[in-house]
Each structure stands twice: as structure tokens, then as C-alpha cells.
Short mmCIF file of C-alpha atoms in Angstrom, two decimals:
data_model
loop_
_atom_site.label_atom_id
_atom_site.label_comp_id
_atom_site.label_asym_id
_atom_site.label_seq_id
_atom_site.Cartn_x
_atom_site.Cartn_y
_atom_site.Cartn_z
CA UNK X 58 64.16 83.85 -1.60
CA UNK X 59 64.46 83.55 2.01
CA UNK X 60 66.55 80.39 3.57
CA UNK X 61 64.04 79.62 6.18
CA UNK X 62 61.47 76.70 5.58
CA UNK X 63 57.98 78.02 6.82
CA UNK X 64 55.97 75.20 7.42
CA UNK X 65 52.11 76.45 8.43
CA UNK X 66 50.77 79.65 8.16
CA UNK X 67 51.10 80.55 12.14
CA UNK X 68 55.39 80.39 11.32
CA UNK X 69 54.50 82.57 8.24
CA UNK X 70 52.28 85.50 10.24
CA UNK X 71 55.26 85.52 12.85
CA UNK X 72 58.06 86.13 10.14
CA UNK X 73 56.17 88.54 8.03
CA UNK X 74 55.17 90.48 10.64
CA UNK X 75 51.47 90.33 10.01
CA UNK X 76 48.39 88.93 12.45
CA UNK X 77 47.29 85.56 11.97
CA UNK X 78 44.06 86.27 11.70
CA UNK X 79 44.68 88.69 8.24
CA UNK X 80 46.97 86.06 6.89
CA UNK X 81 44.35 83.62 7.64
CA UNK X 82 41.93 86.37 5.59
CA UNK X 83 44.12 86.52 2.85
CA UNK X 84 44.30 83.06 1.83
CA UNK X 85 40.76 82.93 2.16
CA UNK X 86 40.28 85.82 0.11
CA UNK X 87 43.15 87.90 -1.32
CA UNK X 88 40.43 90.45 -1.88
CA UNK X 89 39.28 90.90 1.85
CA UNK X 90 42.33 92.62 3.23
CA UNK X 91 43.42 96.15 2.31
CA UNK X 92 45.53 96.41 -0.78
CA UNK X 93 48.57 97.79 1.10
CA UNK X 94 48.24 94.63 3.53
CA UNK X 95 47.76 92.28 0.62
CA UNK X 96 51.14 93.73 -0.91
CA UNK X 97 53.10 93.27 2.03
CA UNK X 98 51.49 89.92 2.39
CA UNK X 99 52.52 88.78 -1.12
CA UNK X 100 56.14 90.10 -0.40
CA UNK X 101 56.52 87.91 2.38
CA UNK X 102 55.25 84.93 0.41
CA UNK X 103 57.68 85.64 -2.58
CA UNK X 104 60.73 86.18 0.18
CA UNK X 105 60.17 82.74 2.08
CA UNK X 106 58.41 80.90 -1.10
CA UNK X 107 55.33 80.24 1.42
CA UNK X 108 52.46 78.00 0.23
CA UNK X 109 49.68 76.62 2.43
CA UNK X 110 48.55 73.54 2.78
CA UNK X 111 45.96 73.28 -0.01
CA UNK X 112 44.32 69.96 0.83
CA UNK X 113 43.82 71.18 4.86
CA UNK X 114 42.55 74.45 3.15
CA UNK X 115 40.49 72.69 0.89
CA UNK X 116 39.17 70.20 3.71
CA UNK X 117 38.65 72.99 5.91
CA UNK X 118 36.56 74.87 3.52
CA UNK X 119 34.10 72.09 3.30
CA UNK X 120 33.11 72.76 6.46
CA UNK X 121 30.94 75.91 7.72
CA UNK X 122 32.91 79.36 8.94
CA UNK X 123 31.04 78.94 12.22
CA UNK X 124 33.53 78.72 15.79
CA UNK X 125 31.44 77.48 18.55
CA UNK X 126 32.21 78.83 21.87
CA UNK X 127 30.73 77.21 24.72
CA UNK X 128 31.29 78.34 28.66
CA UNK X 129 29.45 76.88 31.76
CA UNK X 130 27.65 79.98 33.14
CA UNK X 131 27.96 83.34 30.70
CA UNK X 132 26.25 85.58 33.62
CA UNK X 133 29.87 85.41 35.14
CA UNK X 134 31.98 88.49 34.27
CA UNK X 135 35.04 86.56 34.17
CA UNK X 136 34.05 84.22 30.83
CA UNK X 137 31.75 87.36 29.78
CA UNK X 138 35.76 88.72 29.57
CA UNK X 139 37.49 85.92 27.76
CA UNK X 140 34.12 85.78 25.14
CA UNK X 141 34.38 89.30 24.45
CA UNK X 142 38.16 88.56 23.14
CA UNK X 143 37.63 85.38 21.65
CA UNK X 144 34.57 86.83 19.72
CA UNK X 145 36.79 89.37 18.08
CA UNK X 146 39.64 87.28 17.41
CA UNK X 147 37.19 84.97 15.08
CA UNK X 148 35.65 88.15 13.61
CA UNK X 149 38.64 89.05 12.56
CA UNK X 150 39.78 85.99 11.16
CA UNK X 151 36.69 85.62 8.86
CA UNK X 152 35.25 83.18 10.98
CA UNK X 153 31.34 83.28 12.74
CA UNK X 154 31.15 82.65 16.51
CA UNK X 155 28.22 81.75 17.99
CA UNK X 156 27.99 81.08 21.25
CA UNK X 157 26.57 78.88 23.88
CA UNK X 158 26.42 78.88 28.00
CA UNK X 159 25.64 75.37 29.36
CA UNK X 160 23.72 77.54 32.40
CA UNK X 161 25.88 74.74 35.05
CA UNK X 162 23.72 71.89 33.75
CA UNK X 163 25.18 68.52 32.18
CA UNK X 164 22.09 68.12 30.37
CA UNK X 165 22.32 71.48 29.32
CA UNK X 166 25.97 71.06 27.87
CA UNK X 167 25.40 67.86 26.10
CA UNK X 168 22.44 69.62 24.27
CA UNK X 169 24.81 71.91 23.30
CA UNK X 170 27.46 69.39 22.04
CA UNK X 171 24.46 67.70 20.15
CA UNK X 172 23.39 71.09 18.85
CA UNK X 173 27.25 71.68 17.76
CA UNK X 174 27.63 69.11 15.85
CA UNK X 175 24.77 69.66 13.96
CA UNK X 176 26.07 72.83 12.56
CA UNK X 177 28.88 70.61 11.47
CA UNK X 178 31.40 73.72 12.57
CA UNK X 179 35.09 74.49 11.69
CA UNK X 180 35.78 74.15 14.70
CA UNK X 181 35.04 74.82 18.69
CA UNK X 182 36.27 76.46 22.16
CA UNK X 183 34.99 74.70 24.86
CA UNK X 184 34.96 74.89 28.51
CA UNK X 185 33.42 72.25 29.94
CA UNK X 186 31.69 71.86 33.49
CA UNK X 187 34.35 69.86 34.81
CA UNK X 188 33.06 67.49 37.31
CA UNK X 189 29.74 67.56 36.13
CA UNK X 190 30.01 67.05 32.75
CA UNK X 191 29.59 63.76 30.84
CA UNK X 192 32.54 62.90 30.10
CA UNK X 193 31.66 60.22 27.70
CA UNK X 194 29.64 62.64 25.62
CA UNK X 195 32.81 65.06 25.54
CA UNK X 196 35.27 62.74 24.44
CA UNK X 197 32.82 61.65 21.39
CA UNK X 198 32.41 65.34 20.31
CA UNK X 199 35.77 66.05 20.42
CA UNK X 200 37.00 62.96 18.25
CA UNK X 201 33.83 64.60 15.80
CA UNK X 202 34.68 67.88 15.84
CA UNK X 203 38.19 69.68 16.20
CA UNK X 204 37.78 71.20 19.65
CA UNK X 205 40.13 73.23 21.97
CA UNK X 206 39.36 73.07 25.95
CA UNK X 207 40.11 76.08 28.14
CA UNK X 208 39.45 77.31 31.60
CA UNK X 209 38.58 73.84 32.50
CA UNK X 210 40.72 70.99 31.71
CA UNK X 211 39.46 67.21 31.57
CA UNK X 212 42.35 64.88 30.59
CA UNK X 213 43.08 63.75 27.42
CA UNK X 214 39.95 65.46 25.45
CA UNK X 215 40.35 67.72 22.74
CA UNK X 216 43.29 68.22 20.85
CA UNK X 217 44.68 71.35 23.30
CA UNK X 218 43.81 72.89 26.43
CA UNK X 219 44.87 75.95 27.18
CA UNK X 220 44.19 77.67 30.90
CA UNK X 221 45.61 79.72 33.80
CA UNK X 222 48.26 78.15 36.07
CA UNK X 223 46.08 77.70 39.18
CA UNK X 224 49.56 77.07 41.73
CA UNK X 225 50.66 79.95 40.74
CA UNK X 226 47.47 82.21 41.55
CA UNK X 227 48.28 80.43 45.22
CA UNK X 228 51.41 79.95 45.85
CA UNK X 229 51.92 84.24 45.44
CA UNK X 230 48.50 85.20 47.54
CA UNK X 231 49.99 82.31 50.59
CA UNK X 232 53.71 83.81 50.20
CA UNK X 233 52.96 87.39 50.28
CA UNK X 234 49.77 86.97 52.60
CA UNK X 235 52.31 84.72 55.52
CA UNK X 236 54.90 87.42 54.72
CA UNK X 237 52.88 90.59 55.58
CA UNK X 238 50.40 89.19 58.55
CA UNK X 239 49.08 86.09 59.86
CA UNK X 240 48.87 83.16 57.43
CA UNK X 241 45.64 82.54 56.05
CA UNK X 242 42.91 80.10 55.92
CA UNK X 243 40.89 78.95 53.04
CA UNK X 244 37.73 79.70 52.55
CA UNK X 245 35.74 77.95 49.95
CA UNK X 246 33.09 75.99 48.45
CA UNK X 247 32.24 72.57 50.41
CA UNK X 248 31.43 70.81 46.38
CA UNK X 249 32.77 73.53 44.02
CA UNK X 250 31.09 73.36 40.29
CA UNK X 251 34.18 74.81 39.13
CA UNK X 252 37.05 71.82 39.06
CA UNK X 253 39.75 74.44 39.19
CA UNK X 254 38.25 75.25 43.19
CA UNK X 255 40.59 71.75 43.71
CA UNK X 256 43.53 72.70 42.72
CA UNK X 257 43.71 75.71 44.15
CA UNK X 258 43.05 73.83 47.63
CA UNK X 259 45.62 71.57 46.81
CA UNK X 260 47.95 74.52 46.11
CA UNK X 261 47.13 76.06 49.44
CA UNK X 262 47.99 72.71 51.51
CA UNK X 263 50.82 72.53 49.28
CA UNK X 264 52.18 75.99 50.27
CA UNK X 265 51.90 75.99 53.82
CA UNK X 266 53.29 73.02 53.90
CA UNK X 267 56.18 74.59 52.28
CA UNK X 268 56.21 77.06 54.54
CA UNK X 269 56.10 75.45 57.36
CA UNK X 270 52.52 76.79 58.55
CA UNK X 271 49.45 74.66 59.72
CA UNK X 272 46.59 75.22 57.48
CA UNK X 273 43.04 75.82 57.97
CA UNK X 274 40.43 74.80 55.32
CA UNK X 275 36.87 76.51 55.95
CA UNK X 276 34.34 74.90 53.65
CA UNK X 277 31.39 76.58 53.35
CA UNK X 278 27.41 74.65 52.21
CA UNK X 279 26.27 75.47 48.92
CA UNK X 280 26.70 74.31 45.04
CA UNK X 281 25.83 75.72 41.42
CA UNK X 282 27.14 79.03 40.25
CA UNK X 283 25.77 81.80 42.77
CA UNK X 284 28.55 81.89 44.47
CA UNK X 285 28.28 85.58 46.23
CA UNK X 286 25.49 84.45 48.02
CA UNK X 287 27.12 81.63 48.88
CA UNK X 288 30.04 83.05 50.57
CA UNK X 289 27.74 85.80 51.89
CA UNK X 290 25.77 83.14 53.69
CA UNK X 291 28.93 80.95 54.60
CA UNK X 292 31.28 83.84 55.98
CA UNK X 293 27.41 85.23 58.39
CA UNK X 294 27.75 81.21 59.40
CA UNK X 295 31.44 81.48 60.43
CA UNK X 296 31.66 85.09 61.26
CA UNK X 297 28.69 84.81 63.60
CA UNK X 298 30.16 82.07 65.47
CA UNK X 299 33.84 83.69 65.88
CA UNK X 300 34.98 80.21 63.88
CA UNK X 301 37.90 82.11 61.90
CA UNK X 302 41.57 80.51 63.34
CA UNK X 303 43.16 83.35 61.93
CA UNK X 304 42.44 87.36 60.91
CA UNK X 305 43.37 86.17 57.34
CA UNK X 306 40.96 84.78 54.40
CA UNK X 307 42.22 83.77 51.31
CA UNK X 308 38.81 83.15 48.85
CA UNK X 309 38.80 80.24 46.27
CA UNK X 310 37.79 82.89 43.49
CA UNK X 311 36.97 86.41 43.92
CA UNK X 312 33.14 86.05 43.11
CA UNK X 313 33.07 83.74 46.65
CA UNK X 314 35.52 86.79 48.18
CA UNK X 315 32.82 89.50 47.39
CA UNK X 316 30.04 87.05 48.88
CA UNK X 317 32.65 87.44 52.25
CA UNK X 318 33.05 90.88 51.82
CA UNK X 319 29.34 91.49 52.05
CA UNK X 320 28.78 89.82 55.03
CA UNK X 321 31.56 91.74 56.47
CA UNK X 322 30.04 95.04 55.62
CA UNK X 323 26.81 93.63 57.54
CA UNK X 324 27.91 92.39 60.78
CA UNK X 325 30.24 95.25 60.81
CA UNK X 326 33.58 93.74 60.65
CA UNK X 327 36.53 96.27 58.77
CA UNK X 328 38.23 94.81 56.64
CA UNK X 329 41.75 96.46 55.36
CA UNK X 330 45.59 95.98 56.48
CA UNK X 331 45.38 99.32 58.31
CA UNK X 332 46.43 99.31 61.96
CA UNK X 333 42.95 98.65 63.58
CA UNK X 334 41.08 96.86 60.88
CA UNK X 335 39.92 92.89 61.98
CA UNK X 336 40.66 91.32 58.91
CA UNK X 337 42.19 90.94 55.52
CA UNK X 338 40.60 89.35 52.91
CA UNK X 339 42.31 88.52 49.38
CA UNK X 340 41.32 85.82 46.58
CA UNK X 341 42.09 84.79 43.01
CA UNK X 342 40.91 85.75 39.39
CA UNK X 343 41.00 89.37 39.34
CA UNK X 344 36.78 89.37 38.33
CA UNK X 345 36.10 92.47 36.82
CA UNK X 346 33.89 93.35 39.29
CA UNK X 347 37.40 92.82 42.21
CA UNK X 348 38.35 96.65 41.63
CA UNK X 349 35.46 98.09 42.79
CA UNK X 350 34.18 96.19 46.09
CA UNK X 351 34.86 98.20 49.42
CA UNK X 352 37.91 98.01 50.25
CA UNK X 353 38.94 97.01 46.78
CA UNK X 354 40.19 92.81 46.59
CA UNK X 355 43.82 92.34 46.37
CA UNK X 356 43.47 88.71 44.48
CA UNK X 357 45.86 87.08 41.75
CA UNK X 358 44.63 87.87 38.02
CA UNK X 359 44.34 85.82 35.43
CA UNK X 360 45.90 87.02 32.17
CA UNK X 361 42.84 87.22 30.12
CA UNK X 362 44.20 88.42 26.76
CA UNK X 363 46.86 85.74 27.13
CA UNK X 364 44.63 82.31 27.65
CA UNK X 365 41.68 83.84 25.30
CA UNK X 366 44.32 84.85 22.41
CA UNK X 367 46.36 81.79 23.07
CA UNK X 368 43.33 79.62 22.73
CA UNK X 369 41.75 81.46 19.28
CA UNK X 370 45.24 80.80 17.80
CA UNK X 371 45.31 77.40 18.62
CA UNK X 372 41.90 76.57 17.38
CA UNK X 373 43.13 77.99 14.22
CA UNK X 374 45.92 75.79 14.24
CA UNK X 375 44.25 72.98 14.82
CA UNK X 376 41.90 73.58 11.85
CA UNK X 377 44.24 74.46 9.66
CA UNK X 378 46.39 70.79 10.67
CA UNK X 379 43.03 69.55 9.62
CA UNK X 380 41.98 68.81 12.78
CA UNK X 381 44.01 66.75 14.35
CA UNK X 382 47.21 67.08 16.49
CA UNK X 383 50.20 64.45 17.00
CA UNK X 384 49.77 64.93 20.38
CA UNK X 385 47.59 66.92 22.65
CA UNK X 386 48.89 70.13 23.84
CA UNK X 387 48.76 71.88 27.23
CA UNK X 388 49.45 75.75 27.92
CA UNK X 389 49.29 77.15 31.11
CA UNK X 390 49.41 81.00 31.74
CA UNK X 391 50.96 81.95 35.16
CA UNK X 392 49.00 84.46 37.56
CA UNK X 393 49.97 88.48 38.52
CA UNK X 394 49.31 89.47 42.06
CA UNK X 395 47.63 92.41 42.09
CA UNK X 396 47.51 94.09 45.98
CA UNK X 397 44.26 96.31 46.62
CA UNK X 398 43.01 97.61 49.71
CA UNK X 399 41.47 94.37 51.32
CA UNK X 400 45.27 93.02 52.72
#
């Protein structure tokens, strides 16, 4: 018998070497994993005397297999991405996702909250509008029903959040953008939908400030989600009027940067960080689509697996603690610059 208390079953899929979601099978039914994993599984429970908590097992069960997912625009690559894993991480746990895009409408997502909680579900993956969502209706589904934020955070609702690190997308694009060429200005979104659009401002100020270097914000008209056209249309606006105070644009988000790089293209500006190009152009996410503009978008990338893996295992946490938390819990996943041919 092994020395080591395990106390839940995430300590107990770490020690035995086996995924959390086919422990979390197991104890839901022995009979649902192979019989070589259910042998190795029962090893590890006779070596470290591992039980589960029966009453959150038993509480949990009461409820419906269902994980709700819910993202503010699902035409977006980038949470078409993070789905895809989280999807398959429930699947594999046993667990039904279904899954729900709140289109960049409040009403929209509290219809969805309403609809949620209806389905009375184990529990849900949520990320939220930000600055247009009701906050009041958030914070009453998530004392309902045991919910994990992510992309998005809103203070103090749900039991976790779990997200990217957005001063770390920023701080590498200003350091190794100043280092290479002229600093760069910021081009984004005069009333971004997306709430993390402010931080990474803030993180720009913040930087060349640190640096030393004046900065230059260039908002741009336009709200909702269709942001290519909107930084198509902003970057003709500012392009056409020779308003750039530097050869350098860093994009809020990539999908704003491809809008840019469009416009480019059409007035007939090169961009590249070749000897005779005009401008360089880089931006943050790593979209899917980021690899294949023309040039291709250096940009920082998020670490999908990492925030949508991080988030599933949390969420089963969190159901399996019966819901509840002693305190809320925050994990932020740091950025990798990735340098294309764009600067």
C-alpha cells in the first residue's frame, strides 16, 4: 500500500499514470474502459488505497451527463479551435457537450443561460461577452450551476477562470518589434466586443513606457464581431490619409490584422521586413487562418491545447468537489511569438 494520501481523483490519474478522463470513465463504469486499462486502473487503487468521494459521485450523478459550452461568436476560427478540443475532452470523459454561441448578443447569451439551466447540466464552460454581458444574470447562473469561465474573465463569477496571459502576447510582439525596426503603433478597435482588446492596450502603453518609447494608439470606427472588415475599412481610412506615425502596426488580434492586410494588398502598399517593403505588420492570437495571409502574420499564439485542456480538467474538478470551490481560481497561460513573413 502506497504511503501517499490521494485525496481526489485528478491526484490519483497523475500518480497512476492514466488520463483523467478514463479514470473519470472507470468510476463511472468499470465496464466502459478496456480490460487491460481497467487492470492497471485497479492496481493503482490497491497501491495508494484510493476511494472517491462517494457522496460528490453520488450528487453528481443526480444531475444530467450534459457539459454546456457556450462562446460569444462560434463563426470565429479561434473558439471554433478551443471547441473542437474541449468537445473531445468531454467525449472522452463520458460526458455530452452541447454547445451554444451567444452570436455577440446579451440577449442572446442570457437565453442561453436560461436555456442552460433548464437542462439542469453537470456542469458548464463559459465565455462570456465581457462588457456586454449582464452581469447580474451571470453571477445568478453561476451560483446555480457549477460553471468555469475562459477566454473572457469577469471578476469574481464562476468558480475558475482559466485564459491566455494577454501582457505577455504584448510585451514579446513590442520588445522584439522596437528591437528589429521602428516601434509600433496600435491599431485597434475604437469599442472592442472582446474585453481582452483592453488589456492588451494597456499592455502596449505599459511596454513602451518601459521602454522608453512614445506610443501611438490608432483606433479605428466599428463594433460587433466582423472585425476583418473592420480593420479593412479602418487601415483604407488611415492608409489613405498617410495618418500612420510609424512603418510599424501591431493589430489588437489577428482577425483585425488580416482586415489591415487586405487593405494593404488594395492600395498597393508591401508589406514584409525585406529591404524595400513600407511596412510591417504583426498581431496577437495566432488565428488559424494567420499562416496563410500574404505575407504570412508574425503574431503571438495562444496555447490552445493548454487553456482548452486546462479548462475541461477544471470543470471536472469542480464537479467532482461538488460544485463548489474554497476559493475561486485563476490560470493564465503565457503567449509564444511566432515570427512570419509580415515583420
Amino acid at each position: 500500500m502506497g504511503e501517499r494520501k490521494i485525496r481526489n481523483m485528478e491526484e490519483f490519474a497523475s500518480v497512476s499514470g492514466i488520463s483523467r478522463p478514463t479514470v473519470s470513465k472507470y468510476f463511472n463504469d468499470p465496464t466502459s474502459v478496456r480490460a487491460s486499462t481497467r487492470a492497471r486502473i485497479e492496481a493503482a487503487i490497491e497501491q495508494y488505497d484510493y476511494r472517491p468521494n462517494i457522496y460528490a459521485m453520488n450528487q453528481n450523478r443526480q444531475l444530467t451527463k450534459n457539459i454546456g459550452i457556450v462562446v460569444p461568436y462560434l463563426a470565429d476560427p479561434f473558439f471554433g479551435e478551443i471547441v473542437r478540443v474541449i468537445e473531445m475532452r468531454c467525449i472522452e470523459a463520458g460526458f455530452s457537450p452541447s454547445l451554444f454561441s451567444s452570436h455577440g448578443e446579451p440577449e442572446q447569451e442570457k437565453d442561453i443561460l436560461d436555456t442552460l439551466r433548464s437542462l439542469k447540466p453537470a456542469g458548464v464552460l463559459l465565455a462570456p461577452l465581457g462588457r456586454l454581458s449582464d452581469k447580474s444574470a451571470i453571477e445568478t447562473f453561476c451560483r446555480d450551476v457549477p460553471t468555469v469561465l475562459f477566454d473572457s474573465n469577469i471578476d469574481g463569477m464562476g468558480e475558475a477562470f482559466v485564459g491566455s496571459d494577454n501582457y505577455s502576447f504584448v510585451s514579446q510582439t513590442v520588445e522584439y518589434l522596437s528591437r528589429t525596426g521602428e516601434p509600433p503603433c496600435f491599431f485597434e478597435m475604437k469599442h472592442p466586443a472582446n474585453p481582452n482588446a483592453n488589456k492588451r492596450r494597456r499592455a502596449y502603453l505599459d511596454m513602451m513606457e518601459r521602454l522608453q518609447l512614445e506610443p501611438h494608439v490608432m483606433q479605428v470606427d466599428g463594433s460587433g464581431w466582423a472585425f476583418e472588415e473592420i480593420g479593412r475599412k479602418g487601415a483604407h481610412d488611415i492608409l489613405n490619409r498617410q495618418a500612420l506615425p510609424t512603418n510599424t502596426v501591431l493589430c489588437s488580434n489577428d482577425r483585425l490584422a488580416i482586415g489591415f492586410l487586405s487593405a494593404c494588398f488594395e492600395i498597393g502598399y508591401k508589406v514584409g521586413r525585406s529591404t524595400g517593403d513600407d511596412l510591417r505588420v504583426a498581431s496577437h492570437d495566432d488565428h488559424p487562418f494567420s499562416r496563410y495571409t500574404c505575407p504570412s502574420l508574425t503574431t503571438a499564439a495562444h496555447d490552445y491545447g493548454s487553456v482548452s485542456g486546462h479548462a475541461v480538467e477544471t470543470l471536472f474538478r469542480l464537479i467532482e468537489s461538488g460544485g463548489r470551490f474554497q476559493r475561486r481560481e485563476e490560470t493564465l497561460f503565457s503567449a509564444r511569438l511566432i515570427m512570419r513573413d509580415s515583420a
